[in-house]
Amino acid sequence: MAMDKGLYAAPLGMMEEAGPPIEIEIEDPEEVRIGIGDLEIDLNPQKKNSEDFDVNFAEEMDASDLDRLGGELVEEFGKDIMDRKEWMQTYVEGLKLLGLKYEERTEPWNGACGVFHPMLTESVVRFQSEGITETFPAMGPVKTVIIGKDTPEVEEAAARVRDDMNYQLTEVMSEYRPEHEKLLWNLPIAGSAFKKVYYDPSLGRQVAVFIPAEDIVVPYGASSIERAERVTHVMRKTENEITKLMEAGFYMDINLGEPSHELDDIEKQKAEEMGMSAIQDDRYRILEMHVNLDLPGYEHKNKKGKPTGIALPYVVTVEKGTRKVLAVRRNWYEDDKLHLKRNHFVHYQYIPGFGFYGYGLIHLIGGYAKSATMLIRQLVDAGTLSNLPGGLKSRGLRVKGDDTPIAPGEFRDVDVPSGSIRDNILPLPYKEPSQVLYTLFNQIVTEGRQFASAGDMSVSDMSAQAPVGTTLALLERQLKVMGAVQARMHFSMKQEFKLLKVIIADYTPDEYDYEPVDGSRKAKKTDYDMVDVIPVSDPNAATMAQKIVQYQAVFQLAQGAPQLYDMPLLHRQMIEVLGIKNAAKLVPIEDDMMPTDPVTENQNLLTSKPVKAFIEQNHQAHLQVHMAAIQNPKIQQAMQGNPQAQQIMAAAMAHVNEHIAMEYRRQIEEAMGMVLPGEDSNKQIPQEMADQIAIKAAQASQQLLQRDQQEAKQQQAQQQMQDPVVQMQMQELQIKMKDLELKAQKQTMDAAAKADQLEIEMARIEAQKEIAAMQVAANSASQREKLNKSIELEGTKLGVQIAKERAQAMRPQKQPERSKA
């Protein structure tokens, strides 16, 4: 940009020295700051307070921009109203069919029947009654779902969030149930109803208010409230309410003048149905418009800082009569770089249709209700004319007194001009109510009720012994439409509870207002981050009867294979469906159990209470105590007359098997040197890790098998040693061994004696040899030779005889057999 010349001329001589004019190019004028000393000139005053994310831009924007913005938005709102004009006309005509107010008719005569058939109202009342019991039970409308891994800490957090949400909706938010019941009344009539969820600074808490369908206006072609280019919430506020909001800084403080006192057709018809005459409304009509705008001075910019022309989501509040803007605020989260629109509305639909608004009973059975109303009026009028017929009479016929109807037993005087009374009176030929018309009326009513799922199911032809599956099939067929509506309500309530959860987690204190059953009071925000909230209603069953029949079908299946079902859990769920409080105390289940001693477990088994084994228990000690109780003769004798003895014994053996399985797991882990993944782990084990665990488990199982086999053999040997027969056999064996030892000792002694005798004989022979040698010396050589041969022969004979005797002494003698015991 070029700098213009000054307003006053420069002193003489300066222009000649100044040279050519200086041009300065400013790339971003918004970032320019001009200051002289402590004085600073702001070239963009609209940005002075915009650093506050929740600032009201209406306080900063130029008045002309606000007026232009308010005028454009009100004109767009007028176009949206015109686009749904036919929808509003249908809605107004349908409200008349509710018959909440008796119609005083003057045609075809004064006092004709003005009754409305209650088909439409009956369906609405039934839907509201069933809906409030299903979506808002006495224990609260919220239950929780765990996000991620299921651990004891997360389960406790889920229980705290569930209790806190139900406490907020039933105790703190006292308006929630009445607002929800209003929604359930309007939803089946109009086909659409809305909830607005936001944080109310005046109350210091979250609120969820009902908004009727006529107060939410969207452009033609909008498919959903989340994707609508413009959503207008029509609000009505008194002067005092607006003054409070202005003083609180929520609205800009401006003069709105007098209210416009306008009423639309739907408001007038609703007031008429309530028996009120709506002439004018002294409240201001405020339009809260959720729109996408490209506001000057607050444009969306790219990374280079240049405006992109993208419209950002804002909430603009305009007073319709004066078209003055009260507030302009951002409608996205502060940390959202994508600038996505925040949704404050939840759309409930009865039956989704072609456009944005759903179809209600006015659209579905409005024709049936109108026809039934017309027919019932014809039948009543025909009966009235038949009972009190009219006719023609001669001009001169006069009844003395008055023309009031004649009471029973009353006779009056008449003046007859001529002839008899019969000749002067001609009654018109009115017929009795037509049977064909009555049959047609019943057919229309039956068709309308069946279509609206408001008719009672006929069970007179059903056998009392009919299978549960047959009954369930009939219920499914009868309640199919209502079941779909309940499923849509369940989804919408889920979205509503998610919005409430975010507000509660963001704005509430860090601790609970009460002492939770489990955990600390200061765990509130972290609890809400770990769980999700959903409605307690069941989208698969529209009524309690349908749920009960479903559970009865499961009970029939469980009777065929009871070992496959968790019967205590099934009974508890059935009690909860029936709406009975303290179901956990009435039917305890295994998940409620805590580790206890084996004696208490035996007591619980004998009294048919649930028991559960835990991995950290001493399973060998528990098994010894349980087996001792099972083998106790006194307990066995006492259980003989108990009709539940078989079930108690089955439960006891099942509990024993639990301990055996856990002890086996502990021994395998000890042999492997590692802890196996838990049974309740929701995380899937990788296949490679599972294969490694399987290999180690195979090795550990073989080691455990060999050790157990050795222990089994030793135990078997010890048991055999304690057998009386085996003990007698061992004693006999010991006696035989002693006899054998005595015989061996005797044989050894006999052999030693023989050896001593042989030595004596050898000594005698040697002595004889010496004597013979002395004799030989004296005799001749021939005689000496003969003598030596003779001595050798005798010695040989003597040696052979000694050898025979020794061999005979060493041979064992046969003993007689000992008789068996």
mmCIF file with all atom_site columns, C-alpha atoms in Angstrom, residues 577-720:
data_model
loop_
_atom_site.group_PDB
_atom_site.id
_atom_site.type_symbol
_atom_site.label_atom_id
_atom_site.label_alt_id
_atom_site.label_comp_id
_atom_site.label_asym_id
_atom_site.label_entity_id
_atom_site.label_seq_id
_atom_site.pdbx_PDB_ins_code
_atom_site.Cartn_x
_atom_site.Cartn_y
_atom_site.Cartn_z
_atom_site.occupancy
_atom_site.B_iso_or_equiv
_atom_site.pdbx_formal_charge
_atom_site.auth_seq_id
_atom_site.auth_comp_id
_atom_site.auth_asym_id
_atom_site.auth_atom_id
_atom_site.pdbx_PDB_model_num
ATOM 1   C CA . VAL A 1 577 ? -35.958 -58.807  34.092 1.00 0.00 ? 577 VAL A CA 1
ATOM 2   C CA . LEU A 1 578 ? -38.912 -59.144  36.441 1.00 0.00 ? 578 LEU A CA 1
ATOM 3   C CA . GLY A 1 579 ? -37.774 -55.927  38.130 1.00 0.00 ? 579 GLY A CA 1
ATOM 4   C CA . ILE A 1 580 ? -37.179 -57.457  41.566 1.00 0.00 ? 580 ILE A CA 1
ATOM 5   C CA . LYS A 1 581 ? -34.618 -55.600  43.650 1.00 0.00 ? 581 LYS A CA 1
ATOM 6   C CA . ASN A 1 582 ? -31.586 -57.122  45.380 1.00 0.00 ? 582 ASN A CA 1
ATOM 7   C CA . ALA A 1 583 ? -31.242 -59.919  42.826 1.00 0.00 ? 583 ALA A CA 1
ATOM 8   C CA . ALA A 1 584 ? -27.586 -60.322  43.835 1.00 0.00 ? 584 ALA A CA 1
ATOM 9   C CA . LYS A 1 585 ? -28.606 -61.207  47.386 1.00 0.00 ? 585 LYS A CA 1
ATOM 10  C CA . LEU A 1 586 ? -31.414 -63.505  46.290 1.00 0.00 ? 586 LEU A CA 1
ATOM 11  C CA . VAL A 1 587 ? -29.299 -65.520  43.848 1.00 0.00 ? 587 VAL A CA 1
ATOM 12  C CA . PRO A 1 588 ? -25.543 -65.301  44.462 1.00 0.00 ? 588 PRO A CA 1
ATOM 13  C CA . ILE A 1 589 ? -23.335 -66.441  41.608 1.00 0.00 ? 589 ILE A CA 1
ATOM 14  C CA . GLU A 1 590 ? -19.695 -67.465  41.338 1.00 0.00 ? 590 GLU A CA 1
ATOM 15  C CA . ASP A 1 591 ? -18.578 -64.027  40.226 1.00 0.00 ? 591 ASP A CA 1
ATOM 16  C CA . ASP A 1 592 ? -19.743 -62.678  43.597 1.00 0.00 ? 592 ASP A CA 1
ATOM 17  C CA . MET A 1 593 ? -17.644 -65.207  45.536 1.00 0.00 ? 593 MET A CA 1
ATOM 18  C CA . MET A 1 594 ? -14.511 -64.311  47.480 1.00 0.00 ? 594 MET A CA 1
ATOM 19  C CA . PRO A 1 595 ? -11.677 -66.686  48.519 1.00 0.00 ? 595 PRO A CA 1
ATOM 20  C CA . THR A 1 596 ? -12.533 -68.469  51.775 1.00 0.00 ? 596 THR A CA 1
ATOM 21  C CA . ASP A 1 597 ? -11.372 -71.404  53.896 1.00 0.00 ? 597 ASP A CA 1
ATOM 22  C CA . PRO A 1 598 ? -12.238 -75.025  52.989 1.00 0.00 ? 598 PRO A CA 1
ATOM 23  C CA . VAL A 1 599 ? -14.517 -75.504  56.012 1.00 0.00 ? 599 VAL A CA 1
ATOM 24  C CA . THR A 1 600 ? -16.707 -72.589  54.905 1.00 0.00 ? 600 THR A CA 1
ATOM 25  C CA . GLU A 1 601 ? -16.732 -74.040  51.415 1.00 0.00 ? 601 GLU A CA 1
ATOM 26  C CA . ASN A 1 602 ? -18.003 -77.342  52.821 1.00 0.00 ? 602 ASN A CA 1
ATOM 27  C CA . GLN A 1 603 ? -20.723 -75.477  54.687 1.00 0.00 ? 603 GLN A CA 1
ATOM 28  C CA . ASN A 1 604 ? -21.768 -73.680  51.504 1.00 0.00 ? 604 ASN A CA 1
ATOM 29  C CA . LEU A 1 605 ? -21.851 -76.963  49.604 1.00 0.00 ? 605 LEU A CA 1
ATOM 30  C CA . LEU A 1 606 ? -24.049 -78.633  52.225 1.00 0.00 ? 606 LEU A CA 1
ATOM 31  C CA . THR A 1 607 ? -26.451 -75.658  52.177 1.00 0.00 ? 607 THR A CA 1
ATOM 32  C CA . SER A 1 608 ? -26.554 -75.542  48.342 1.00 0.00 ? 608 SER A CA 1
ATOM 33  C CA . LYS A 1 609 ? -24.737 -72.215  48.124 1.00 0.00 ? 609 LYS A CA 1
ATOM 34  C CA . PRO A 1 610 ? -22.310 -71.513  45.269 1.00 0.00 ? 610 PRO A CA 1
ATOM 35  C CA . VAL A 1 611 ? -18.603 -72.051  45.826 1.00 0.00 ? 611 VAL A CA 1
ATOM 36  C CA . LYS A 1 612 ? -15.609 -71.181  43.722 1.00 0.00 ? 612 LYS A CA 1
ATOM 37  C CA . ALA A 1 613 ? -11.940 -72.135  43.752 1.00 0.00 ? 613 ALA A CA 1
ATOM 38  C CA . PHE A 1 614 ? -9.269  -69.479  43.280 1.00 0.00 ? 614 PHE A CA 1
ATOM 39  C CA . ILE A 1 615 ? -5.841  -69.949  41.794 1.00 0.00 ? 615 ILE A CA 1
ATOM 40  C CA . GLU A 1 616 ? -4.015  -68.490  44.805 1.00 0.00 ? 616 GLU A CA 1
ATOM 41  C CA . GLN A 1 617 ? -5.472  -71.004  47.305 1.00 0.00 ? 617 GLN A CA 1
ATOM 42  C CA . ASN A 1 618 ? -3.657  -74.008  48.832 1.00 0.00 ? 618 ASN A CA 1
ATOM 43  C CA . HIS A 1 619 ? -5.388  -76.605  46.715 1.00 0.00 ? 619 HIS A CA 1
ATOM 44  C CA . GLN A 1 620 ? -3.854  -79.696  48.349 1.00 0.00 ? 620 GLN A CA 1
ATOM 45  C CA . ALA A 1 621 ? -5.076  -78.596  51.760 1.00 0.00 ? 621 ALA A CA 1
ATOM 46  C CA . HIS A 1 622 ? -8.522  -77.801  50.348 1.00 0.00 ? 622 HIS A CA 1
ATOM 47  C CA . LEU A 1 623 ? -8.689  -81.197  48.651 1.00 0.00 ? 623 LEU A CA 1
ATOM 48  C CA . GLN A 1 624 ? -7.837  -82.997  51.894 1.00 0.00 ? 624 GLN A CA 1
ATOM 49  C CA . VAL A 1 625 ? -10.575 -81.151  53.791 1.00 0.00 ? 625 VAL A CA 1
ATOM 50  C CA . HIS A 1 626 ? -13.159 -81.693  51.035 1.00 0.00 ? 626 HIS A CA 1
ATOM 51  C CA . MET A 1 627 ? -12.374 -85.404  50.605 1.00 0.00 ? 627 MET A CA 1
ATOM 52  C CA . ALA A 1 628 ? -12.459 -85.914  54.359 1.00 0.00 ? 628 ALA A CA 1
ATOM 53  C CA . ALA A 1 629 ? -15.936 -84.400  54.462 1.00 0.00 ? 629 ALA A CA 1
ATOM 54  C CA . ILE A 1 630 ? -17.120 -86.500  51.508 1.00 0.00 ? 630 ILE A CA 1
ATOM 55  C CA . GLN A 1 631 ? -15.806 -89.726  53.134 1.00 0.00 ? 631 GLN A CA 1
ATOM 56  C CA . ASN A 1 632 ? -17.066 -88.859  56.605 1.00 0.00 ? 632 ASN A CA 1
ATOM 57  C CA . PRO A 1 633 ? -19.547 -91.625  57.579 1.00 0.00 ? 633 PRO A CA 1
ATOM 58  C CA . LYS A 1 634 ? -21.677 -89.350  59.719 1.00 0.00 ? 634 LYS A CA 1
ATOM 59  C CA . ILE A 1 635 ? -22.106 -86.883  56.869 1.00 0.00 ? 635 ILE A CA 1
ATOM 60  C CA . GLN A 1 636 ? -22.868 -89.737  54.491 1.00 0.00 ? 636 GLN A CA 1
ATOM 61  C CA . GLN A 1 637 ? -25.491 -91.092  56.865 1.00 0.00 ? 637 GLN A CA 1
ATOM 62  C CA . ALA A 1 638 ? -27.107 -87.653  57.275 1.00 0.00 ? 638 ALA A CA 1
ATOM 63  C CA . MET A 1 639 ? -27.230 -87.148  53.499 1.00 0.00 ? 639 MET A CA 1
ATOM 64  C CA . GLN A 1 640 ? -29.066 -90.410  52.819 1.00 0.00 ? 640 GLN A CA 1
ATOM 65  C CA . GLY A 1 641 ? -32.488 -88.883  53.568 1.00 0.00 ? 641 GLY A CA 1
ATOM 66  C CA . ASN A 1 642 ? -31.763 -85.547  51.833 1.00 0.00 ? 642 ASN A CA 1
ATOM 67  C CA . PRO A 1 643 ? -33.615 -85.188  48.488 1.00 0.00 ? 643 PRO A CA 1
ATOM 68  C CA . GLN A 1 644 ? -30.863 -82.798  47.324 1.00 0.00 ? 644 GLN A CA 1
ATOM 69  C CA . ALA A 1 645 ? -28.093 -85.286  48.103 1.00 0.00 ? 645 ALA A CA 1
ATOM 70  C CA . GLN A 1 646 ? -27.361 -86.029  44.454 1.00 0.00 ? 646 GLN A CA 1
ATOM 71  C CA . GLN A 1 647 ? -27.119 -82.347  43.516 1.00 0.00 ? 647 GLN A CA 1
ATOM 72  C CA . ILE A 1 648 ? -24.970 -81.585  46.566 1.00 0.00 ? 648 ILE A CA 1
ATOM 73  C CA . MET A 1 649 ? -22.594 -84.443  45.758 1.00 0.00 ? 649 MET A CA 1
ATOM 74  C CA . ALA A 1 650 ? -22.372 -83.301  42.125 1.00 0.00 ? 650 ALA A CA 1
ATOM 75  C CA . ALA A 1 651 ? -21.565 -79.734  43.218 1.00 0.00 ? 651 ALA A CA 1
ATOM 76  C CA . ALA A 1 652 ? -18.964 -81.018  45.688 1.00 0.00 ? 652 ALA A CA 1
ATOM 77  C CA . MET A 1 653 ? -17.218 -83.156  43.080 1.00 0.00 ? 653 MET A CA 1
ATOM 78  C CA . ALA A 1 654 ? -17.309 -80.260  40.600 1.00 0.00 ? 654 ALA A CA 1
ATOM 79  C CA . HIS A 1 655 ? -15.646 -78.035  43.197 1.00 0.00 ? 655 HIS A CA 1
ATOM 80  C CA . VAL A 1 656 ? -13.063 -80.743  43.934 1.00 0.00 ? 656 VAL A CA 1
ATOM 81  C CA . ASN A 1 657 ? -12.314 -80.951  40.219 1.00 0.00 ? 657 ASN A CA 1
ATOM 82  C CA . GLU A 1 658 ? -11.754 -77.173  40.206 1.00 0.00 ? 658 GLU A CA 1
ATOM 83  C CA . HIS A 1 659 ? -9.082  -77.527  42.869 1.00 0.00 ? 659 HIS A CA 1
ATOM 84  C CA . ILE A 1 660 ? -7.523  -80.473  41.040 1.00 0.00 ? 660 ILE A CA 1
ATOM 85  C CA . ALA A 1 661 ? -7.371  -78.503  37.793 1.00 0.00 ? 661 ALA A CA 1
ATOM 86  C CA . MET A 1 662 ? -5.851  -75.447  39.451 1.00 0.00 ? 662 MET A CA 1
ATOM 87  C CA . GLU A 1 663 ? -3.297  -77.574  41.335 1.00 0.00 ? 663 GLU A CA 1
ATOM 88  C CA . TYR A 1 664 ? -2.319  -79.239  38.061 1.00 0.00 ? 664 TYR A CA 1
ATOM 89  C CA . ARG A 1 665 ? -1.913  -75.796  36.488 1.00 0.00 ? 665 ARG A CA 1
ATOM 90  C CA . ARG A 1 666 ? 0.269   -74.659  39.379 1.00 0.00 ? 666 ARG A CA 1
ATOM 91  C CA . GLN A 1 667 ? 2.524   -77.726  39.103 1.00 0.00 ? 667 GLN A CA 1
ATOM 92  C CA . ILE A 1 668 ? 2.867   -77.287  35.334 1.00 0.00 ? 668 ILE A CA 1
ATOM 93  C CA . GLU A 1 669 ? 3.823   -73.618  35.824 1.00 0.00 ? 669 GLU A CA 1
ATOM 94  C CA . GLU A 1 670 ? 6.361   -74.653  38.468 1.00 0.00 ? 670 GLU A CA 1
ATOM 95  C CA . ALA A 1 671 ? 7.889   -77.195  36.110 1.00 0.00 ? 671 ALA A CA 1
ATOM 96  C CA . MET A 1 672 ? 7.935   -74.712  33.212 1.00 0.00 ? 672 MET A CA 1
ATOM 97  C CA . GLY A 1 673 ? 9.392   -71.912  35.353 1.00 0.00 ? 673 GLY A CA 1
ATOM 98  C CA . MET A 1 674 ? 6.852   -69.383  34.049 1.00 0.00 ? 674 MET A CA 1
ATOM 99  C CA . VAL A 1 675 ? 3.313   -68.156  34.613 1.00 0.00 ? 675 VAL A CA 1
ATOM 100 C CA . LEU A 1 676 ? 0.785   -69.136  31.975 1.00 0.00 ? 676 LEU A CA 1
ATOM 101 C CA . PRO A 1 677 ? -1.611  -66.513  30.555 1.00 0.00 ? 677 PRO A CA 1
ATOM 102 C CA . GLY A 1 678 ? -4.728  -66.057  32.664 1.00 0.00 ? 678 GLY A CA 1
ATOM 103 C CA . GLU A 1 679 ? -8.038  -67.666  31.726 1.00 0.00 ? 679 GLU A CA 1
ATOM 104 C CA . ASP A 1 680 ? -9.826  -64.314  31.853 1.00 0.00 ? 680 ASP A CA 1
ATOM 105 C CA . SER A 1 681 ? -7.356  -62.601  29.537 1.00 0.00 ? 681 SER A CA 1
ATOM 106 C CA . ASN A 1 682 ? -9.142  -60.955  26.622 1.00 0.00 ? 682 ASN A CA 1
ATOM 107 C CA . LYS A 1 683 ? -5.935  -60.469  24.663 1.00 0.00 ? 683 LYS A CA 1
ATOM 108 C CA . GLN A 1 684 ? -5.260  -63.099  22.030 1.00 0.00 ? 684 GLN A CA 1
ATOM 109 C CA . ILE A 1 685 ? -1.884  -64.835  22.350 1.00 0.00 ? 685 ILE A CA 1
ATOM 110 C CA . PRO A 1 686 ? 0.298   -64.690  19.204 1.00 0.00 ? 686 PRO A CA 1
ATOM 111 C CA . GLN A 1 687 ? 0.647   -68.034  17.480 1.00 0.00 ? 687 GLN A CA 1
ATOM 112 C CA . GLU A 1 688 ? 4.446   -68.083  17.881 1.00 0.00 ? 688 GLU A CA 1
ATOM 113 C CA . MET A 1 689 ? 4.174   -67.527  21.619 1.00 0.00 ? 689 MET A CA 1
ATOM 114 C CA . ALA A 1 690 ? 1.419   -70.144  21.862 1.00 0.00 ? 690 ALA A CA 1
ATOM 115 C CA . ASP A 1 691 ? 3.684   -72.682  20.110 1.00 0.00 ? 691 ASP A CA 1
ATOM 116 C CA . GLN A 1 692 ? 6.550   -71.952  22.516 1.00 0.00 ? 692 GLN A CA 1
ATOM 117 C CA . ILE A 1 693 ? 4.235   -72.366  25.484 1.00 0.00 ? 693 ILE A CA 1
ATOM 118 C CA . ALA A 1 694 ? 2.990   -75.664  24.038 1.00 0.00 ? 694 ALA A CA 1
ATOM 119 C CA . ILE A 1 695 ? 6.557   -77.001  23.656 1.00 0.00 ? 695 ILE A CA 1
ATOM 120 C CA . LYS A 1 696 ? 7.486   -76.079  27.231 1.00 0.00 ? 696 LYS A CA 1
ATOM 121 C CA . ALA A 1 697 ? 4.205   -77.436  28.502 1.00 0.00 ? 697 ALA A CA 1
ATOM 122 C CA . ALA A 1 698 ? 4.847   -80.775  26.743 1.00 0.00 ? 698 ALA A CA 1
ATOM 123 C CA . GLN A 1 699 ? 8.240   -81.109  28.438 1.00 0.00 ? 699 GLN A CA 1
ATOM 124 C CA . ALA A 1 700 ? 6.859   -80.072  31.801 1.00 0.00 ? 700 ALA A CA 1
ATOM 125 C CA . SER A 1 701 ? 3.943   -82.479  31.490 1.00 0.00 ? 701 SER A CA 1
ATOM 126 C CA . GLN A 1 702 ? 6.309   -85.406  30.824 1.00 0.00 ? 702 GLN A CA 1
ATOM 127 C CA . GLN A 1 703 ? 8.399   -84.509  33.858 1.00 0.00 ? 703 GLN A CA 1
ATOM 128 C CA . LEU A 1 704 ? 5.289   -84.248  35.968 1.00 0.00 ? 704 LEU A CA 1
ATOM 129 C CA . LEU A 1 705 ? 4.025   -87.567  34.601 1.00 0.00 ? 705 LEU A CA 1
ATOM 130 C CA . GLN A 1 706 ? 7.256   -89.426  35.454 1.00 0.00 ? 706 GLN A CA 1
ATOM 131 C CA . ARG A 1 707 ? 7.352   -87.943  38.925 1.00 0.00 ? 707 ARG A CA 1
ATOM 132 C CA . ASP A 1 708 ? 3.732   -88.799  39.564 1.00 0.00 ? 708 ASP A CA 1
ATOM 133 C CA . GLN A 1 709 ? 4.238   -92.364  38.264 1.00 0.00 ? 709 GLN A CA 1
ATOM 134 C CA . GLN A 1 710 ? 7.159   -92.936  40.654 1.00 0.00 ? 710 GLN A CA 1
ATOM 135 C CA . GLU A 1 711 ? 5.174   -91.537  43.520 1.00 0.00 ? 711 GLU A CA 1
ATOM 136 C CA . ALA A 1 712 ? 2.254   -93.752  42.526 1.00 0.00 ? 712 ALA A CA 1
ATOM 137 C CA . LYS A 1 713 ? 4.461   -96.864  42.522 1.00 0.00 ? 713 LYS A CA 1
ATOM 138 C CA . GLN A 1 714 ? 5.903   -96.035  45.927 1.00 0.00 ? 714 GLN A CA 1
ATOM 139 C CA . GLN A 1 715 ? 2.473   -95.361  47.294 1.00 0.00 ? 715 GLN A CA 1
ATOM 140 C CA . GLN A 1 716 ? 1.191   -98.624  45.819 1.00 0.00 ? 716 GLN A CA 1
ATOM 141 C CA . ALA A 1 717 ? 4.056   -100.555 47.403 1.00 0.00 ? 717 ALA A CA 1
ATOM 142 C CA . GLN A 1 718 ? 3.365   -98.949  50.760 1.00 0.00 ? 718 GLN A CA 1
ATOM 143 C CA . GLN A 1 719 ? -0.282  -99.821  50.475 1.00 0.00 ? 719 GLN A CA 1
ATOM 144 C CA . GLN A 1 720 ? 0.567   -103.453 49.628 1.00 0.00 ? 720 GLN A CA 1
#
